[in-house]
mmCIF file of C-alpha atoms and ligand atoms in Angstrom:
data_model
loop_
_atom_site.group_PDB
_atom_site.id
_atom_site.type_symbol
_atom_site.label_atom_id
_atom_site.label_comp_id
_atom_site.label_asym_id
_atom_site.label_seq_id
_atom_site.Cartn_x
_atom_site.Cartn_y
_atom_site.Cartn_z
ATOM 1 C CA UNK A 1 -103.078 83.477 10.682
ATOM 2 C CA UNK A 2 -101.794 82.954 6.902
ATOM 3 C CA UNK A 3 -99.643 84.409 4.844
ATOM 4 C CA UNK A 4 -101.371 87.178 3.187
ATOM 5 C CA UNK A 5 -102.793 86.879 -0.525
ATOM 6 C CA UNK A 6 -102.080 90.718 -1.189
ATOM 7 C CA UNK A 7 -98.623 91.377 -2.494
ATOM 8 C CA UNK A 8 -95.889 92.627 0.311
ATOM 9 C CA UNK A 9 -98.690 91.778 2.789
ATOM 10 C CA UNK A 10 -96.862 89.537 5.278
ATOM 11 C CA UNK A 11 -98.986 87.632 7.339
ATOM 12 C CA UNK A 12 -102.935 88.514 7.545
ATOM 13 C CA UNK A 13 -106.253 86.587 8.641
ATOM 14 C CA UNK A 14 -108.641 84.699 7.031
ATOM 15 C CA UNK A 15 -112.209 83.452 8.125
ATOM 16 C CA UNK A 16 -112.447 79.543 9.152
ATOM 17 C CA UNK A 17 -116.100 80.122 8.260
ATOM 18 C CA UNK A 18 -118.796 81.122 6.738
ATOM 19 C CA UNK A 19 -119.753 85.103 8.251
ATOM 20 C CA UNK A 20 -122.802 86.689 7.498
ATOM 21 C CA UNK A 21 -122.652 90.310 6.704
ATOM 22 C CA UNK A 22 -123.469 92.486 10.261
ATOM 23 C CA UNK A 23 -122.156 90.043 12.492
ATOM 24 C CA UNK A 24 -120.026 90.402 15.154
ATOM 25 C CA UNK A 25 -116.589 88.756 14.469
ATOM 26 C CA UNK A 26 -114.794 88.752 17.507
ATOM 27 C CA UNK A 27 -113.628 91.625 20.383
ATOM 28 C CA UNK A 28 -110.271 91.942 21.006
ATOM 29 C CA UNK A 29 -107.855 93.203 23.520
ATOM 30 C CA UNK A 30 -105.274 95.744 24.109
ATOM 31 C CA UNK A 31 -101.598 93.583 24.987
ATOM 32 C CA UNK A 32 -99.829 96.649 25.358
ATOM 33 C CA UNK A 33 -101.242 100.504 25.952
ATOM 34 C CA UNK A 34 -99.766 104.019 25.696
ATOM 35 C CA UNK A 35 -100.610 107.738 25.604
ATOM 36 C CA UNK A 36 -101.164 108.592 21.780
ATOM 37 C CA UNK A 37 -99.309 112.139 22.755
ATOM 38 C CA UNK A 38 -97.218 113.825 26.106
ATOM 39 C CA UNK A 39 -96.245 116.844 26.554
ATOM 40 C CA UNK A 40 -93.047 117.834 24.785
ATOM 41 C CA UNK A 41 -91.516 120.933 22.988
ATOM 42 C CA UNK A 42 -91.125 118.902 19.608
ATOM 43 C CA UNK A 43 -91.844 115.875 17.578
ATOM 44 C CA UNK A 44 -88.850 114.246 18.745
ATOM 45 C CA UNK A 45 -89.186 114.953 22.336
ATOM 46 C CA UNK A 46 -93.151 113.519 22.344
ATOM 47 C CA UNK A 47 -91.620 110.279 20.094
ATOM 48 C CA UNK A 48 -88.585 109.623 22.540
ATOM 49 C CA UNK A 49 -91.575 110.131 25.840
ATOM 50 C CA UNK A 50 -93.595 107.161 24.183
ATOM 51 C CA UNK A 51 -91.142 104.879 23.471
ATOM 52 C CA UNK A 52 -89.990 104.601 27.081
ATOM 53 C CA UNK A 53 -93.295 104.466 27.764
ATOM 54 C CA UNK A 54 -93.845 101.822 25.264
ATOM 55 C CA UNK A 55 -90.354 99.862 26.560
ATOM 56 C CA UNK A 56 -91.180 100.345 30.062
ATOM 57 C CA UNK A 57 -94.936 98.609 29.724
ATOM 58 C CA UNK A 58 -93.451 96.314 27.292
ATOM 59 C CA UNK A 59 -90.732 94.935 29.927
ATOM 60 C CA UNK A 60 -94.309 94.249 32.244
ATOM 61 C CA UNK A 61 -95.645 92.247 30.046
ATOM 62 C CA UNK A 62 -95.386 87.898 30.505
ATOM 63 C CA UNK A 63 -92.884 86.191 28.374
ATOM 64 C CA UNK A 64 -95.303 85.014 25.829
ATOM 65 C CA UNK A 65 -96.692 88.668 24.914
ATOM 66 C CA UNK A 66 -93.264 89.821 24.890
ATOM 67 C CA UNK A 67 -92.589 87.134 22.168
ATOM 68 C CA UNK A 68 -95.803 87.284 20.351
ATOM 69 C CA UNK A 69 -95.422 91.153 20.197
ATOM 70 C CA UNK A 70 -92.229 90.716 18.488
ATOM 71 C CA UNK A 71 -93.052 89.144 15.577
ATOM 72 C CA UNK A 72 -95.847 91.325 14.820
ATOM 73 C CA UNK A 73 -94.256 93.941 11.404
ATOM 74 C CA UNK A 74 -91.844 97.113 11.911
ATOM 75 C CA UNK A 75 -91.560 99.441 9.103
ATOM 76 C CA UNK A 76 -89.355 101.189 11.462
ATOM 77 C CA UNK A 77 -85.714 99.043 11.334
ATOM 78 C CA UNK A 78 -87.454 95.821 10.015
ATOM 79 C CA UNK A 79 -84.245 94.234 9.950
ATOM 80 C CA UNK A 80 -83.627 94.446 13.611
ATOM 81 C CA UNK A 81 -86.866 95.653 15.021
ATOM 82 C CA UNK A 82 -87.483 97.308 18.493
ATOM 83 C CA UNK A 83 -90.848 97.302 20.682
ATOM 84 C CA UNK A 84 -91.246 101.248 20.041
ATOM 85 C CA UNK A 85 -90.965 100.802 16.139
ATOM 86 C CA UNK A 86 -93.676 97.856 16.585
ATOM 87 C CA UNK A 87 -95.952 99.721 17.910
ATOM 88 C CA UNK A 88 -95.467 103.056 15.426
ATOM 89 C CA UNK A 89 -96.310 100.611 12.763
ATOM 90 C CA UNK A 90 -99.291 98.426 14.733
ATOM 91 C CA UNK A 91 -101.017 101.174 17.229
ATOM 92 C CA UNK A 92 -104.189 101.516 16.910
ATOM 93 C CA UNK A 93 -105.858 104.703 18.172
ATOM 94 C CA UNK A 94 -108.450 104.288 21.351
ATOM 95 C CA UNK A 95 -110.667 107.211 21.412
ATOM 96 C CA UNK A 96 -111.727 107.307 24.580
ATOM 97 C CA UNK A 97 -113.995 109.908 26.949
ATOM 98 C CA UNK A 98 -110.907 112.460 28.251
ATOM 99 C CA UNK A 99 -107.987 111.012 26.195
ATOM 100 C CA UNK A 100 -106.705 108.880 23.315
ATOM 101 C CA UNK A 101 -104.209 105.899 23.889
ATOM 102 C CA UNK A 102 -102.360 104.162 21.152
ATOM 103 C CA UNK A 103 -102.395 100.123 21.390
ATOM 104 C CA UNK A 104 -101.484 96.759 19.947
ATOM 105 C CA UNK A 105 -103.600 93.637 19.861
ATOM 106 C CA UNK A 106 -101.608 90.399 19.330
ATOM 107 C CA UNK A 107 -104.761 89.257 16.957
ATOM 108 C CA UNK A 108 -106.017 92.008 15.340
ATOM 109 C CA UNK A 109 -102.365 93.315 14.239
ATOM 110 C CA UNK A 110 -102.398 90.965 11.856
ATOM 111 C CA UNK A 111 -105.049 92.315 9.626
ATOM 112 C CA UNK A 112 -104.282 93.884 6.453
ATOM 113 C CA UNK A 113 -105.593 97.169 5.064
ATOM 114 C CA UNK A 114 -107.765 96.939 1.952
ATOM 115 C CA UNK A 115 -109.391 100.289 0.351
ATOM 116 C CA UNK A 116 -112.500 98.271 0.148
ATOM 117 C CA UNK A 117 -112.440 96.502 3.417
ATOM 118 C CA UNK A 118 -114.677 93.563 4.444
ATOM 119 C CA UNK A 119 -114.392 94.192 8.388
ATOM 120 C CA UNK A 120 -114.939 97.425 10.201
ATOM 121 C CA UNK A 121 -113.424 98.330 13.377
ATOM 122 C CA UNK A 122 -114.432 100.322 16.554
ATOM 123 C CA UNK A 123 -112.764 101.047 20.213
ATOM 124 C CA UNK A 124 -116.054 99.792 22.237
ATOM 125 C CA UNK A 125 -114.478 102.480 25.304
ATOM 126 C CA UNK A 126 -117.342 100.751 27.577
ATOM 127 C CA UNK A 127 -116.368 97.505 27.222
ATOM 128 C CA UNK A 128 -112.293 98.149 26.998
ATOM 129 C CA UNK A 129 -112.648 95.985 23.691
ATOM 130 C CA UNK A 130 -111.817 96.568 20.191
ATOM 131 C CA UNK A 131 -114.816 94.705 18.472
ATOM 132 C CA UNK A 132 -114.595 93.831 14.403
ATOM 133 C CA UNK A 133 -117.876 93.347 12.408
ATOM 134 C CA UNK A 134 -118.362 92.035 9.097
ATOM 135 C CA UNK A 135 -119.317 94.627 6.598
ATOM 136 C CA UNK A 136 -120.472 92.192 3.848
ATOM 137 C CA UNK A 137 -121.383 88.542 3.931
ATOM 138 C CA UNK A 138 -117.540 86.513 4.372
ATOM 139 C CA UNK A 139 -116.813 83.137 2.653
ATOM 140 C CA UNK A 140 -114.530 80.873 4.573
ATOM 141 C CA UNK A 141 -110.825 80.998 3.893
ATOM 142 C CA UNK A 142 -111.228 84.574 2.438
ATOM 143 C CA UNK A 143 -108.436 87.229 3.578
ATOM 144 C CA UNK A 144 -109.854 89.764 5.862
ATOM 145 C CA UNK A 145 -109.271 93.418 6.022
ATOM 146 C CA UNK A 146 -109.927 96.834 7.576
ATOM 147 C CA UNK A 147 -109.493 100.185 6.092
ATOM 148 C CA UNK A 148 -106.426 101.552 8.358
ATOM 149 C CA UNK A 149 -107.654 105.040 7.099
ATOM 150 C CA UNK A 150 -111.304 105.477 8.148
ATOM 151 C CA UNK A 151 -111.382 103.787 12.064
ATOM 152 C CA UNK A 152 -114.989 103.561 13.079
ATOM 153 C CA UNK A 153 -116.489 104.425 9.272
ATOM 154 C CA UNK A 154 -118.248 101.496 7.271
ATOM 155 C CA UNK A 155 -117.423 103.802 4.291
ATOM 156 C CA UNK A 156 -114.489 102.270 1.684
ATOM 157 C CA UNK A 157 -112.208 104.839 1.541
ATOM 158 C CA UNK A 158 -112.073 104.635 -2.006
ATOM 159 C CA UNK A 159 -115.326 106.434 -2.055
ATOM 160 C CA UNK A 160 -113.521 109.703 -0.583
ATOM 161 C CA UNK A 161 -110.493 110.271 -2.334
ATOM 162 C CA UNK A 162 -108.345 108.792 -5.457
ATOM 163 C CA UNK A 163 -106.014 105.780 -5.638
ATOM 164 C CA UNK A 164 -103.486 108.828 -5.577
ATOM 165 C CA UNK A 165 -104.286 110.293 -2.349
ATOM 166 C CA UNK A 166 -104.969 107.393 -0.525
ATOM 167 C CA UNK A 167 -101.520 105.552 -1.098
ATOM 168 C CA UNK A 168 -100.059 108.921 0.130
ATOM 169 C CA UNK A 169 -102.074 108.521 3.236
ATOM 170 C CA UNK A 170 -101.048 105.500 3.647
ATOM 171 C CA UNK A 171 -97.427 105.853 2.939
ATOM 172 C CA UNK A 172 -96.922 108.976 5.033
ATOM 173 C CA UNK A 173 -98.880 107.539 8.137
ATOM 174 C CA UNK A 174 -98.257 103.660 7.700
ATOM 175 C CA UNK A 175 -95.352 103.591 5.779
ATOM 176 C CA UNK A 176 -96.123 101.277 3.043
ATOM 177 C CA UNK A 177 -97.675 101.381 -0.691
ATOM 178 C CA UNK A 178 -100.724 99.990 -0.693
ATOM 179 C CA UNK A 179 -101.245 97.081 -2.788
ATOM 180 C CA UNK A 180 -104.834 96.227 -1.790
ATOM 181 C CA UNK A 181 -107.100 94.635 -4.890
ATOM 182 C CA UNK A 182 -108.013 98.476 -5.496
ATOM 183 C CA UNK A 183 -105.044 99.937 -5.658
ATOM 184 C CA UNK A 184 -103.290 97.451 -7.917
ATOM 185 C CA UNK A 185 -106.170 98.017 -10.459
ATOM 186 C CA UNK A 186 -105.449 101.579 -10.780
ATOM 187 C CA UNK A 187 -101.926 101.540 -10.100
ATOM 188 C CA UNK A 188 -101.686 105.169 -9.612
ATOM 189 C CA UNK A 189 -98.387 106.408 -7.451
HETATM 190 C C1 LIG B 201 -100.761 96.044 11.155
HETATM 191 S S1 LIG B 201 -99.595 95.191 10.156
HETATM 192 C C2 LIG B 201 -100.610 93.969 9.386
HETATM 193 C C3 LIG B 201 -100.038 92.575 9.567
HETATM 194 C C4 LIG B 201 -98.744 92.340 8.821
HETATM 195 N N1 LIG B 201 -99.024 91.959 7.432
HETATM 196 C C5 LIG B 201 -97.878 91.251 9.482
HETATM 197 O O1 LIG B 201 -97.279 90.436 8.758
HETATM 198 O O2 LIG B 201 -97.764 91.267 10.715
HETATM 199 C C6 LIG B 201 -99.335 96.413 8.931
HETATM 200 C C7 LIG B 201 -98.277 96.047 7.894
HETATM 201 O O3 LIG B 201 -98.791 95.056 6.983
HETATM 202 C C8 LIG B 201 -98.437 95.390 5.626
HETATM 203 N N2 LIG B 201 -99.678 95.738 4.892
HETATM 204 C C9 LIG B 201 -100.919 95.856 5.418
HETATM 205 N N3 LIG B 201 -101.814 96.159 4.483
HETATM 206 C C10 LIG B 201 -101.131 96.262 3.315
HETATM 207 C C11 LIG B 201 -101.508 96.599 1.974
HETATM 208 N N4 LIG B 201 -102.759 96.905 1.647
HETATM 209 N N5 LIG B 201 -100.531 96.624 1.030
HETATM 210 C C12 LIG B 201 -99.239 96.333 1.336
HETATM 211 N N6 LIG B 201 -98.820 96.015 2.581
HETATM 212 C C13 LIG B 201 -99.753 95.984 3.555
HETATM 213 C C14 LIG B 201 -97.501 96.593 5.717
HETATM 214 O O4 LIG B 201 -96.179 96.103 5.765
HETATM 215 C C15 LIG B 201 -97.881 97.235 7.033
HETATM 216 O O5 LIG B 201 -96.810 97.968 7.618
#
């Protein structure tokens, strides 16, 4: 883990060494799980059903997850953050046969989003995993990044829509402005 090279990145990852374009990077797994959605007459309701979902697994979990979940960003509070505002920031959707759960991965939360990503991402439902590939040949000790918009797509998502539309995405569903190499080029609001 390092601190990230993109502006207002935080922390991110970087490669120890040298990975060749197609390969397999590593598979991670799910520390804590939810139901992306319950049954509820409004937003609020559904919200307020998966956080005590998300508290209850949470207070499960050893004392080392517990910890290592904490310090992972909250755009929700970040000055006093809370397990349920983690995971609205960090969840990752798991498509899987019947349903879709939301999770965090104490690794793979770490990544930053770039709008021309070197690593794609994909829920491997079979194996439980959440594997990463490298979508371009990787030097060592070079920042690596998903596209938080396109899950499973080895598209950039700069090819689908402007540097206007995707830092609304991005603010509306992730809550920050992107400042990814892209983005800062264009500059567009
Ligand atoms: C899943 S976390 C990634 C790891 C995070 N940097 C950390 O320190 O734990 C997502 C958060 O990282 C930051 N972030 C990720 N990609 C970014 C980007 N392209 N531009 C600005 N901030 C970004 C945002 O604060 C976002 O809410």
């Amino acid at each position: 883990m390092i601190e990230s090279s993109q502006k207002d990145g935080g922390k991110g990852l970087r490669s120890t060494t040298f990975i060749k374009s197609g390969s397999l990077i590593f598979r991670d797994i799910a520390t804590l799980r939810c139901p992306n959605s319950f049954p509820a007459e409004s937003e609020s309701e559904a919200q307020a059903l998966q956080n005590s979902c998300v508290e209850t697994r949470f207070s499960h979990l050893s004392l080392s997850s517990r910890t290592s979940l904490m310090t992972l960003a909250s755009h929700v509070s970040p000055s006093s953050p809370t397990i349920a505002g983690i995971f609205q920031t960090n969840a990752v959707r798991l498509q899987g046969k019947d349903s879709a759960d939301g999770a965090i991965f104490e690794t793979f939360c770490r990544m930053n989003h770039s709008c021309n990503p070197n690593v794609s991402h994909q829920w491997k439902d079979d194996l439980q995993r959440l594997e990463l590939t490298a979508l371009r040949d990787i030097p060592p000790s070079t920042e690596m990044y998903v596209s938080y918009n396109n899950n499973n797509s080895n598209a950039s998502s700069s090819d689908v829509i402007s540097t206007k539309e995707r830092r609304k995405h991005l603010r509306d569903n992730f809550g920050f402005i992107c400042m990814c190499e892209l983005c800062v080029i264009d500059n567009e609001m």
